[in-house]
Coordinates of C-alpha atoms in Angstrom, one line a residue:
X3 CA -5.0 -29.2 -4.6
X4 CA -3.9 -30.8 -7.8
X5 CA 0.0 -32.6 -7.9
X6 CA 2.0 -33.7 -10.8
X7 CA 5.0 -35.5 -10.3
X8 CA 6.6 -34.6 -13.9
X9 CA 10.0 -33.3 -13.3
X10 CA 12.7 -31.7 -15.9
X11 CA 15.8 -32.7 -13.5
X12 CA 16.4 -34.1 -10.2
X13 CA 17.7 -31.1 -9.1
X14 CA 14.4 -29.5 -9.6
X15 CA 12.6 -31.9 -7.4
X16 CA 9.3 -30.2 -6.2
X17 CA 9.8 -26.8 -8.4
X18 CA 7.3 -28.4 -11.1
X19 CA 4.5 -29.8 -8.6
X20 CA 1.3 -27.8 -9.4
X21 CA -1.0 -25.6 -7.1
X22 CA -4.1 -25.6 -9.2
X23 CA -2.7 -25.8 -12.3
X24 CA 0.1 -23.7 -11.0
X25 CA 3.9 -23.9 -9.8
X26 CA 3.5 -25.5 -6.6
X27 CA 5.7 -22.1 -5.1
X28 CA 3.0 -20.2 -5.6
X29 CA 0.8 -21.7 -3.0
X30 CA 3.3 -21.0 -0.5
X31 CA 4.2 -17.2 -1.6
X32 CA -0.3 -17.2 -1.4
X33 CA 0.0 -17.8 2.2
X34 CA 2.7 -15.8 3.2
X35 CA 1.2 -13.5 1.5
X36 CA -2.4 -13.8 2.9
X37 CA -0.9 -13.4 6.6
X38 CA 1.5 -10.7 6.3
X39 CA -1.7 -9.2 4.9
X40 CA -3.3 -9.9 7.6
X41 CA -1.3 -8.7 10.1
X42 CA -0.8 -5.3 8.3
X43 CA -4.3 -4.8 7.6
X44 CA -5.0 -6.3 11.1
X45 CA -2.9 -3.7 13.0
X46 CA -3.7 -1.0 10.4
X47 CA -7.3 -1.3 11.4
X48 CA -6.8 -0.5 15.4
X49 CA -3.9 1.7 14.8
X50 CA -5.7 5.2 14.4
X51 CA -8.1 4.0 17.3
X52 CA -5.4 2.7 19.4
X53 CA -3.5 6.4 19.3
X54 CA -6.5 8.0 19.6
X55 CA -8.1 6.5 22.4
X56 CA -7.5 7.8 26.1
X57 CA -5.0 6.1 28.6
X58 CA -7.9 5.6 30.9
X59 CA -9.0 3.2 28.2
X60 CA -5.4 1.7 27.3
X61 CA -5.0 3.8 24.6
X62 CA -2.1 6.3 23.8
X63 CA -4.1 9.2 24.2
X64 CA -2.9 11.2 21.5
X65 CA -5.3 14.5 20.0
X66 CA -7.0 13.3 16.8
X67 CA -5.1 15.5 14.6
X68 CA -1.7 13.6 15.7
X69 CA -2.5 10.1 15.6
X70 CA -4.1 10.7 12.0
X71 CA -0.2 12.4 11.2
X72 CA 1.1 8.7 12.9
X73 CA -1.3 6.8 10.7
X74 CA -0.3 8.9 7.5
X75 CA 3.2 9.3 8.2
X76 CA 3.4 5.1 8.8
X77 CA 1.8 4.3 5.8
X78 CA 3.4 6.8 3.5
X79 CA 7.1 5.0 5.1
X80 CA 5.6 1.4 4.1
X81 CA 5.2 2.9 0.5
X82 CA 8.4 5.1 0.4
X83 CA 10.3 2.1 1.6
X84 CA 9.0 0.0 -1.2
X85 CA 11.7 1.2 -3.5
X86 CA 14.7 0.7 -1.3
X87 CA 12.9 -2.7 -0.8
X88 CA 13.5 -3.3 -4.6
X89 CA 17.2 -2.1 -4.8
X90 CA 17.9 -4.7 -1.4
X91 CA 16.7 -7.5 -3.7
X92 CA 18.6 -6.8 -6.7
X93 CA 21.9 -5.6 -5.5
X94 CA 22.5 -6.7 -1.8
X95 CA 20.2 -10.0 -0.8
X96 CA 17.9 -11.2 -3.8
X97 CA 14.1 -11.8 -3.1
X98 CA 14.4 -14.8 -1.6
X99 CA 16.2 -13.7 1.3
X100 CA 15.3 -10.7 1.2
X101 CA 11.2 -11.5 1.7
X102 CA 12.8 -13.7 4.9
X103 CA 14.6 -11.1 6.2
X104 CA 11.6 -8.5 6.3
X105 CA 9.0 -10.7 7.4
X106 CA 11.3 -11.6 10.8
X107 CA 11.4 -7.5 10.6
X108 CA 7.6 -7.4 10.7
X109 CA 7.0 -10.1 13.4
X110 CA 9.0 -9.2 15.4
X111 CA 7.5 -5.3 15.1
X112 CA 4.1 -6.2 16.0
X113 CA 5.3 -8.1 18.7
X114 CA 7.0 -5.1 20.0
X115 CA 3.7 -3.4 19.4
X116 CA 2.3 -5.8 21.9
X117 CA 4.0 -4.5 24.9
X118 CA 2.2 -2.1 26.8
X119 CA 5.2 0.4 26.4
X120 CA 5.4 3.9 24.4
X121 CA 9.4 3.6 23.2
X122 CA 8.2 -0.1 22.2
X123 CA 5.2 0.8 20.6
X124 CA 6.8 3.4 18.2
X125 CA 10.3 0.6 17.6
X126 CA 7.4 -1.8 16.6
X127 CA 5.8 0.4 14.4
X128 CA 9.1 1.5 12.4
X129 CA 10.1 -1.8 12.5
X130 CA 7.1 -2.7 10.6
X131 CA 6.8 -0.2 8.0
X132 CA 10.7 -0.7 6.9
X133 CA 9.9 -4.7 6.9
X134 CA 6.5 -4.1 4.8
X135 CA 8.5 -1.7 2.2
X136 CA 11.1 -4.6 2.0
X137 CA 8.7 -7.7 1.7
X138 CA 6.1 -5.5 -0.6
X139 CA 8.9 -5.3 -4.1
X140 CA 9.9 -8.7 -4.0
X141 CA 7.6 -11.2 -2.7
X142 CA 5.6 -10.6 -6.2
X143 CA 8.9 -10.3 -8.0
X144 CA 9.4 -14.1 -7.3
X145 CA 6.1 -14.6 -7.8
X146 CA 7.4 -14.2 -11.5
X147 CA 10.1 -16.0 -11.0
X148 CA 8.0 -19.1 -10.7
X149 CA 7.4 -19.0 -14.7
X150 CA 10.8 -19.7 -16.4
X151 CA 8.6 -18.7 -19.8
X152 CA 7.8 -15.1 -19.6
X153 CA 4.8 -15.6 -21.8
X154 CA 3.8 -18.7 -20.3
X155 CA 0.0 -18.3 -20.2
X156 CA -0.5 -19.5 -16.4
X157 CA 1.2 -16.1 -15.7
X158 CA -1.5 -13.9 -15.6
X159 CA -3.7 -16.3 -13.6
X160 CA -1.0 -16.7 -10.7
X161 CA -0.8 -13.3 -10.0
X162 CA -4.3 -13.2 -10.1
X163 CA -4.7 -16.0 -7.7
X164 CA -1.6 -14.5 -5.5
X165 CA -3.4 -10.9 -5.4
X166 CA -6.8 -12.4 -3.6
X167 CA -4.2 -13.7 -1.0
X168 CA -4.2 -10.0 -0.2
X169 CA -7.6 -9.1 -0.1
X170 CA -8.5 -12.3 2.0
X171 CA -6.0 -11.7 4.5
X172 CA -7.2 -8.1 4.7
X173 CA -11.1 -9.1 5.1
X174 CA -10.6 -11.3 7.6
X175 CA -8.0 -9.3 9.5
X176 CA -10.4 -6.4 11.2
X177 CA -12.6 -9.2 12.2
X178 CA -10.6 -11.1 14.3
X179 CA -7.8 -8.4 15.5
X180 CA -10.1 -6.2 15.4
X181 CA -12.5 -7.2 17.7
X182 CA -9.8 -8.6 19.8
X183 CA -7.9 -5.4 20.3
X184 CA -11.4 -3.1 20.6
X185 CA -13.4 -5.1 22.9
X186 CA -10.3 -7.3 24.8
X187 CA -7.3 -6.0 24.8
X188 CA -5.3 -3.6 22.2
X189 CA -2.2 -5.2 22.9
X190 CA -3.6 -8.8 22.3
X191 CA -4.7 -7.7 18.8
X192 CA -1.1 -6.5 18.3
X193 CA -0.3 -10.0 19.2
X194 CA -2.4 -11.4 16.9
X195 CA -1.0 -9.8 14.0
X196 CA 2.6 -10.4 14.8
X197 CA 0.9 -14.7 15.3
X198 CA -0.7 -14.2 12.0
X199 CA 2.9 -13.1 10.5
X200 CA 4.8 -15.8 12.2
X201 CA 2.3 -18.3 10.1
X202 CA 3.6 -16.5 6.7
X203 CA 6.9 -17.1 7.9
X204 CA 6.4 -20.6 8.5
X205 CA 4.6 -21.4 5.2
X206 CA 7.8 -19.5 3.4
X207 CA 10.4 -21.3 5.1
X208 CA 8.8 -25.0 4.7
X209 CA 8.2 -24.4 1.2
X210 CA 11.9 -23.0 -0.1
X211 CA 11.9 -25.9 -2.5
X212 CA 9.2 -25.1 -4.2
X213 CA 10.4 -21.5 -5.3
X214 CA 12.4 -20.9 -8.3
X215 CA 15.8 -20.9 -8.1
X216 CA 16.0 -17.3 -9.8
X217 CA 14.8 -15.7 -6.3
X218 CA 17.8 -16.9 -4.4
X219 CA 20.3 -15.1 -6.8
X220 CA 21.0 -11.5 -6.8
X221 CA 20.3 -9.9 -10.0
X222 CA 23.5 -6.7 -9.8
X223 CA 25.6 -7.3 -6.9
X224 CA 27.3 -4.4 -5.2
X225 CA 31.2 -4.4 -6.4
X226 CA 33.1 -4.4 -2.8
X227 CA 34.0 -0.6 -3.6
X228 CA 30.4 0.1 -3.9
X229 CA 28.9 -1.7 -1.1
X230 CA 31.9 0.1 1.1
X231 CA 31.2 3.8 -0.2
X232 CA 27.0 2.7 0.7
X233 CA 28.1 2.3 3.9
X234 CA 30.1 5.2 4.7
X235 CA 27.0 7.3 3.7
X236 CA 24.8 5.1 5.6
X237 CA 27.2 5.4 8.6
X238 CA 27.5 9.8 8.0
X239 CA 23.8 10.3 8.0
X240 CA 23.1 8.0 10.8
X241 CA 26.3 10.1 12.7
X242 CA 24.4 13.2 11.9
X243 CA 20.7 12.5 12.5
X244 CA 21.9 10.7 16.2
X245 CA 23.7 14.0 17.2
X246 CA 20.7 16.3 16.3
X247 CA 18.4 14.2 17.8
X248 CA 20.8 13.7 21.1
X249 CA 20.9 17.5 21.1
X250 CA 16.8 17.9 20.9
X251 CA 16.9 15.4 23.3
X252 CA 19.0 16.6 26.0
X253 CA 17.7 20.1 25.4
X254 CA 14.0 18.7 26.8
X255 CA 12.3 20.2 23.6
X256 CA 12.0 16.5 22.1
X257 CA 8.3 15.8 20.7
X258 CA 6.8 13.3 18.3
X259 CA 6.5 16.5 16.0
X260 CA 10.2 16.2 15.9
X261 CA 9.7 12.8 14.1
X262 CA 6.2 13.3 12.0
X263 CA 7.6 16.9 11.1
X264 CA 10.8 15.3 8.9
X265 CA 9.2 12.0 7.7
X266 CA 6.4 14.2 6.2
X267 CA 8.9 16.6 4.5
X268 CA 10.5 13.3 3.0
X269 CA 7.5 12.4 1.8
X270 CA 7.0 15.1 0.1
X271 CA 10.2 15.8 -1.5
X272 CA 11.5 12.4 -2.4
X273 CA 9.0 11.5 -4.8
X274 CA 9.5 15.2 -6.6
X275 CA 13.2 14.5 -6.4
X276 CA 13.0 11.2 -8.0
X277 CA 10.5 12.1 -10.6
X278 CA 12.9 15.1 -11.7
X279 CA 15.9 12.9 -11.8
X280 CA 14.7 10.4 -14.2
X281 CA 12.9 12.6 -16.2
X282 CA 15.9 15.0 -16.7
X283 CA 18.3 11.8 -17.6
X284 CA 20.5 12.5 -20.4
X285 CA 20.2 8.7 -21.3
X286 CA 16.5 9.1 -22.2
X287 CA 15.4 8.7 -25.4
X288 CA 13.7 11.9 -26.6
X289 CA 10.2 9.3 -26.3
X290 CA 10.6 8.6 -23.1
X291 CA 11.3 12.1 -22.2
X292 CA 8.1 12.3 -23.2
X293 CA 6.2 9.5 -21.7
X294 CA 7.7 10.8 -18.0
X295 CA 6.2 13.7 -19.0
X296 CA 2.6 12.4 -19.6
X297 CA 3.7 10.4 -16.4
X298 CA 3.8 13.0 -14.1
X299 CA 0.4 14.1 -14.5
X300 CA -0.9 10.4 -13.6
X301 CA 1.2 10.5 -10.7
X302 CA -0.1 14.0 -9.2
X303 CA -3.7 12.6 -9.8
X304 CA -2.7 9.1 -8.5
X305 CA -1.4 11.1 -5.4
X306 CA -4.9 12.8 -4.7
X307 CA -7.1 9.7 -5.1
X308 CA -4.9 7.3 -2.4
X309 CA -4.8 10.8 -0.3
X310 CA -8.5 10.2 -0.2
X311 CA -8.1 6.5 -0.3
X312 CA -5.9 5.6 2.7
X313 CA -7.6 7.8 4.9
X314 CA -10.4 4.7 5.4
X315 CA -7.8 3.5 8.1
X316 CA -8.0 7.0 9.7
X317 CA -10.4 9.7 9.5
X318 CA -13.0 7.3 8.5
X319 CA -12.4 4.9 11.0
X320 CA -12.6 8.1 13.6
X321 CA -15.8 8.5 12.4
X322 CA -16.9 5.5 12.4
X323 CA -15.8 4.7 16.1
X324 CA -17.0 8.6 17.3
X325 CA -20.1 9.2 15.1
X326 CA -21.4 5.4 13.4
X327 CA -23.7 3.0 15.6
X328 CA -22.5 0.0 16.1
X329 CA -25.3 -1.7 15.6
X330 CA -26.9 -2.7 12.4
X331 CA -29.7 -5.0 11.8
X332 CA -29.6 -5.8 15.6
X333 CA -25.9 -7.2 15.2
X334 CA -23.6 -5.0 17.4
X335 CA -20.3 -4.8 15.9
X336 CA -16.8 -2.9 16.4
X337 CA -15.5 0.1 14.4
X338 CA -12.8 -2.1 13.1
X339 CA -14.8 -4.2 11.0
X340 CA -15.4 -1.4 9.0
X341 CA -12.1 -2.0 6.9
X342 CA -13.2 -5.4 5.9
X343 CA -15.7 -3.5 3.6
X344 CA -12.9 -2.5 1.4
X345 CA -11.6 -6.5 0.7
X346 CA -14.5 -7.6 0.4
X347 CA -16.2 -5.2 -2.3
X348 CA -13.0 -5.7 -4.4
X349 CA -13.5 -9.6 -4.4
X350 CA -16.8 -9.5 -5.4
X351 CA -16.5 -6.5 -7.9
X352 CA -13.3 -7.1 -9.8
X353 CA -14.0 -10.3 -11.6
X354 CA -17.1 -8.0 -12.8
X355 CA -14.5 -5.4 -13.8
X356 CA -12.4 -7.7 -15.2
X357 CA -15.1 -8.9 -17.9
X358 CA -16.4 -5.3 -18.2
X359 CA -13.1 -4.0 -19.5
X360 CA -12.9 -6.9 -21.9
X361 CA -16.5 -7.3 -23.4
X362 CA -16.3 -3.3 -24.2
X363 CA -13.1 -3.6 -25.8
X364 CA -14.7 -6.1 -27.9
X365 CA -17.4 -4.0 -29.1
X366 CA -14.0 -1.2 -29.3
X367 CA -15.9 1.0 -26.4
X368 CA -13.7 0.5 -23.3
X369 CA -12.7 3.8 -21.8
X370 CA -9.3 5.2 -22.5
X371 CA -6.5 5.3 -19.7
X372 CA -7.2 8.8 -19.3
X373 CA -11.0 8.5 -18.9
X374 CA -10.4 5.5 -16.6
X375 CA -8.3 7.7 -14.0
X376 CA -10.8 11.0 -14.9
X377 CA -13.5 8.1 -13.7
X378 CA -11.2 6.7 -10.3
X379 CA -11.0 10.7 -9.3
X380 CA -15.1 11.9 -9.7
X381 CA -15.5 8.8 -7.6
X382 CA -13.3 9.3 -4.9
X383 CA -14.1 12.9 -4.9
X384 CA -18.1 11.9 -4.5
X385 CA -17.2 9.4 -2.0
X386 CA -16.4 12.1 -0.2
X387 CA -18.8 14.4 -1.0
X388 CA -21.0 11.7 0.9
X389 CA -18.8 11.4 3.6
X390 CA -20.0 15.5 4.0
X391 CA -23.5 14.5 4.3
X392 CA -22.8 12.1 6.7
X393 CA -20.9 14.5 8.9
X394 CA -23.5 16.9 8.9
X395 CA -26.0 14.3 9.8
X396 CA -23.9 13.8 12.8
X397 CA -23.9 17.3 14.4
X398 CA -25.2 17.5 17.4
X399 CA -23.7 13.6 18.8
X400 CA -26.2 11.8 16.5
X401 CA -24.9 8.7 15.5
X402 CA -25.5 8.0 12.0
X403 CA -26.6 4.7 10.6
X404 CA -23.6 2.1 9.4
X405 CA -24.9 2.1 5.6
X406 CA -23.1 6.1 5.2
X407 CA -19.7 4.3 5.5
X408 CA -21.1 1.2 3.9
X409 CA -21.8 3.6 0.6
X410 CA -18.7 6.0 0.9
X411 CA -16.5 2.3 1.1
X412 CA -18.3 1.3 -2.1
X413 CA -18.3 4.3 -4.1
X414 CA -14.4 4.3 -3.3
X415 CA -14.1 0.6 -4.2
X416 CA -15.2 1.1 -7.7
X417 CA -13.0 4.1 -8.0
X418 CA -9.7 2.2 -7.0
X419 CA -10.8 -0.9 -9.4
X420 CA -11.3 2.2 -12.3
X421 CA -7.8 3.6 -11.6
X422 CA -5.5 1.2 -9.6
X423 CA -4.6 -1.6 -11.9
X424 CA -5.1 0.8 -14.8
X425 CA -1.8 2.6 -12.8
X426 CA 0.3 -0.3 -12.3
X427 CA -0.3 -1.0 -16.1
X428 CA 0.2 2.4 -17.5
X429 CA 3.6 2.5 -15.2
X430 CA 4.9 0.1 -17.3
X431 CA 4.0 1.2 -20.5
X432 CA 5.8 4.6 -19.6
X433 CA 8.4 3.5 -17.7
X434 CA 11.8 3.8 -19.7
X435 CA 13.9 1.0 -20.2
X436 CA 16.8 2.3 -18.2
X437 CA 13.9 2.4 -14.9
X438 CA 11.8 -0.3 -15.9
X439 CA 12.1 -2.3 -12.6
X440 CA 12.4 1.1 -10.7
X441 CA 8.9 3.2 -11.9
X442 CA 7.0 0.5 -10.1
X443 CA 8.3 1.5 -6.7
X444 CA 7.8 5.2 -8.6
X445 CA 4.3 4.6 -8.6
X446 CA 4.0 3.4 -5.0
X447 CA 5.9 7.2 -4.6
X448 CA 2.5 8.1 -5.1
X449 CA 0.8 6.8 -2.0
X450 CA 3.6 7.8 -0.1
X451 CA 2.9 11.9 -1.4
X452 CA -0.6 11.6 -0.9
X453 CA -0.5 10.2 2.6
X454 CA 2.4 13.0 3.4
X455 CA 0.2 15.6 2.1
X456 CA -3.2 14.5 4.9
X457 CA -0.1 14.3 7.3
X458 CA 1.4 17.8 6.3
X459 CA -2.5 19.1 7.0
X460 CA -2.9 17.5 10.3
X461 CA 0.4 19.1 11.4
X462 CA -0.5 22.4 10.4
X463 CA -3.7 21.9 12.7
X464 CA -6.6 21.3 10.2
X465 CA -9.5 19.4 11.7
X466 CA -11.1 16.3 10.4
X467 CA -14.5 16.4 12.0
X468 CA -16.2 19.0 9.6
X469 CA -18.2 19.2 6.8
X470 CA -15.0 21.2 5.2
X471 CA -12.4 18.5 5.8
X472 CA -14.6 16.1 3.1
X473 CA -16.0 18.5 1.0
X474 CA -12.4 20.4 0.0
X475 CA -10.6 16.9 -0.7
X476 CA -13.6 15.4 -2.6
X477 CA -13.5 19.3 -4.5
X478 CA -10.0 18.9 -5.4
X479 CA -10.2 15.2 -6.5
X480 CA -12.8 15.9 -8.7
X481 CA -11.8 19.3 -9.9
X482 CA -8.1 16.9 -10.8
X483 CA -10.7 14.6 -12.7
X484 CA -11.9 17.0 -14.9
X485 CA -8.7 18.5 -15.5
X486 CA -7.2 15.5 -16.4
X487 CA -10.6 15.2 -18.9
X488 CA -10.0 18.4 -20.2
X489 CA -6.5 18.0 -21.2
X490 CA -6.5 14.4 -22.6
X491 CA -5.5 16.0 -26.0
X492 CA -2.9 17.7 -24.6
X493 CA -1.9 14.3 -22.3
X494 CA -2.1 12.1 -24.8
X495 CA 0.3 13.2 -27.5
X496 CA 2.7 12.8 -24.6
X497 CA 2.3 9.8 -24.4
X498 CA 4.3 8.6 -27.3
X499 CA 2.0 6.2 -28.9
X500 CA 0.7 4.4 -25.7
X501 CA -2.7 3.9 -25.2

């Protein structure tokens, strides 16, 4: 770790040490990063199991079509919460406090995880998904912050250093709290991630002086007439959802359908809702009109592939603990360590990416955006067109060898490095200037319908253990692909000059 001791001003003390070549805040936000990684990907990784699994085994005992809704539900929550998470930082908190705010939110969520109790379990887990949406838009906002000069060329190379925080902490999570929670306890592993997010905590707190003083300001504060008329609503709907509730409740008809049932509806409908507003702004330019319009189709297609995507923490890892040996090579392992496939692949793959993307441009053959996400679909869609191989291999009890799921992980690892950071770039190319902080959390809106639509499915009682389940979803992202393909000259014109 390289240190400088150049500073512009006393008062700046610290802010200009390096971190490899780097603001020396940025090796702090890395590690607070890394283990609130870790104990989301940690937890993520037994959650599915952990609902699934009978009592007689400490589990919740829950029917696999329900704890796949919990697992969808919960992660399309973290996503949708992601934009509220942005507005708390720019109008009520800043980043800075707002990132300390939601990781005390998440700690103390898993903790509450950790007791053996239902009511505590399902507090823990709401806990954590509105403290992940929170900390998720603004810890990389002050990553920025760190470089006073927008085009200071370190930039790119912090959040590049910043973003493998993320996939380390999520490799080495299923190892460790996975095996804890599988073959020791489940509510030790629960334990372990809310440790592992009381590290981040620590490693944000001690380094406060080495952050940039933009993260401690807030951007638009609330005038006191807003921040009064905010609560009011706040205090109506919470008024209104407590009495229904407290009449389901007293009635003896209370079920967790009565929770899974409205959070997938909101799902669904916010992300519509918020798409249609900003697209039928008046304020829009007639261009931008436009470019939400060519937006709207990535979005839909960007909603089928992390459908697909997220359901490695679910349906695959009920395969995986129900249908997969455990044993590969002689080396017995848990289901759980499964979902370090996904880190890992992306570390070793997307420096390749990386240089693909630039040595074809050189030659002017890199694939368009278009062909990029018509590429990310066929992929996921074949992953799981193998994933309907391996079921059928399975009939019958057999339990399949670990290198099915070894494939379908890969296959869907070079479809998410295809269309992912292609997404996050093309969402701020299209964004309008009036939403330009706002379409980022748009764009997590998309994991937030896709995961709502699997939870939608499960709720209306479609099973997961068929040949059916992967082939129609891998059908329907690839059929999206070539749609997408088809009607690139239709797409692109939309697109108002963006490429």
């Amino acid at each position: 770790m390289a240190s400088s001791l150049t500073r512009d001003s006393a008062s700046n003390a610290g802010y200009e040490k390096t971190f490899l070549g780097h603001p020396r805040g940025l090796a702090n936000l890395f590690m607070t990063e890394m283990w609130e990684r870790y104990s989301f990907y940690g937890m993520r990784a037994l959650l599915v199991l952990y609902l699934s699994a009978s009592v007689a085994k400490g589990g919740l005992g829950f029917d696999t079509a329900t704890a796949v809704a919990i697992y969808s539900v919960y992660n399309a929550m973290v996503y949708l919460l992601a934009l509220p998470g942005g507005w708390f930082g720019d109008r009520l908190w800043g980043a800075r406090k707002t990132v300390a705010v939601s990781g005390t939110i998440i700690m103390i969520g898993h903790f509450m995880l950790a007791l053996p109790m239902q009511v505590s379990f399902f507090i823990g887990l709401a806990l954590i998904a509105a403290g992940s949406g929170l900390l998720k838009a603004n810890i990389s906002t002050m990553v920025g912050h760190l470089y006073r000069d927008k085009n200071d060329p370190r930039r790119d190379g912090g959040f590049t250093i910043f973003y493998m925080g993320i996939n380390l902490g999520a490799f080495v999570a299923p190892l460790t709290i996975g095996y804890v929670g599988e073959k020791i306890n489940w509510h030790y592993g629960f334990a372990m991630a809310g440790i592992g997010m009381a590290f981040g905590l620590a490693f944000f707190f001690l380094g406060f002086r080495n952050l940039a003083p933009e993260s401690s300001r807030v951007p638009a504060p609330l005038s006191d007439a807003e921040r009064a008329g905010i609560i009011k609503k706040a205090l109506i709907w919470l008024a209104v959802a407590a009495a229904a509730y407290g009449v389901v409740g007293l009635s003896g008809s209370f079920s967790i359908d009565w929770v899974l049932w409205p959070l997938t509806i909101l799902g669904l409908v916010l992300p519509a809702w918020y798409l249609f507003r900003v697209k039928r702004d008046p304020d829009l330019e007639p261009v931008e009109r436009s470019r939400m319009s060519a937006y709207v189709w990535f979005f839909v297609a960007a909603a089928v592939f992390w459908g697909i995507y997220d359901q490695t923490g679910s349906t695959l890892s009920l395969f995986a603990d129900n249908n997969t040996s455990g044993t590969l090579f002689g080396f017995d392992f848990p289901a759980s360590w499964f979902q370090s496939l996904n880190p890992l692949y992306v570390m070793a793959l997307a420096p390749v990416f990386a240089w693909l993307w630039v040595a074809l441009a050189r030659r002017s053959k890199e694939p368009s955006t278009l062909v990029k996400f018509t590429q990310g679909l066929v992929l996921i869609g074949a992953s799981f067109f193998v994933m309907m191989l391996a079921q059928a291999a399975s009939a019958g009890g057999v339990m399949v060898t670990p290198l099915w799921l070894c494939s379908v992980y890969l296959i869907q690892t070079v479809g998410e490095l295809t269309l992912s950071p292609v997404g996050l770039s093309l969402t701020t190319k299209l964004a309008p200037a009036k939403y330009a902080s706002q379409m980022m959390g748009v764009w997590f809106l998309a994991v937030t319908a896709g995961d709502s639509v699997i939870a939608l499915l499960q709720l209306l009682g479609a099973p997961t253990d068929t040949e059916w389940w992967f082939a129609s979803q891998g059908a329907l992202a690839v059929l999206a692909g070539v749609a997408i393909f088809m009607y690139r000259r239709k797409v692109q014109p939309l697109m108002g000059g963006v490429h």
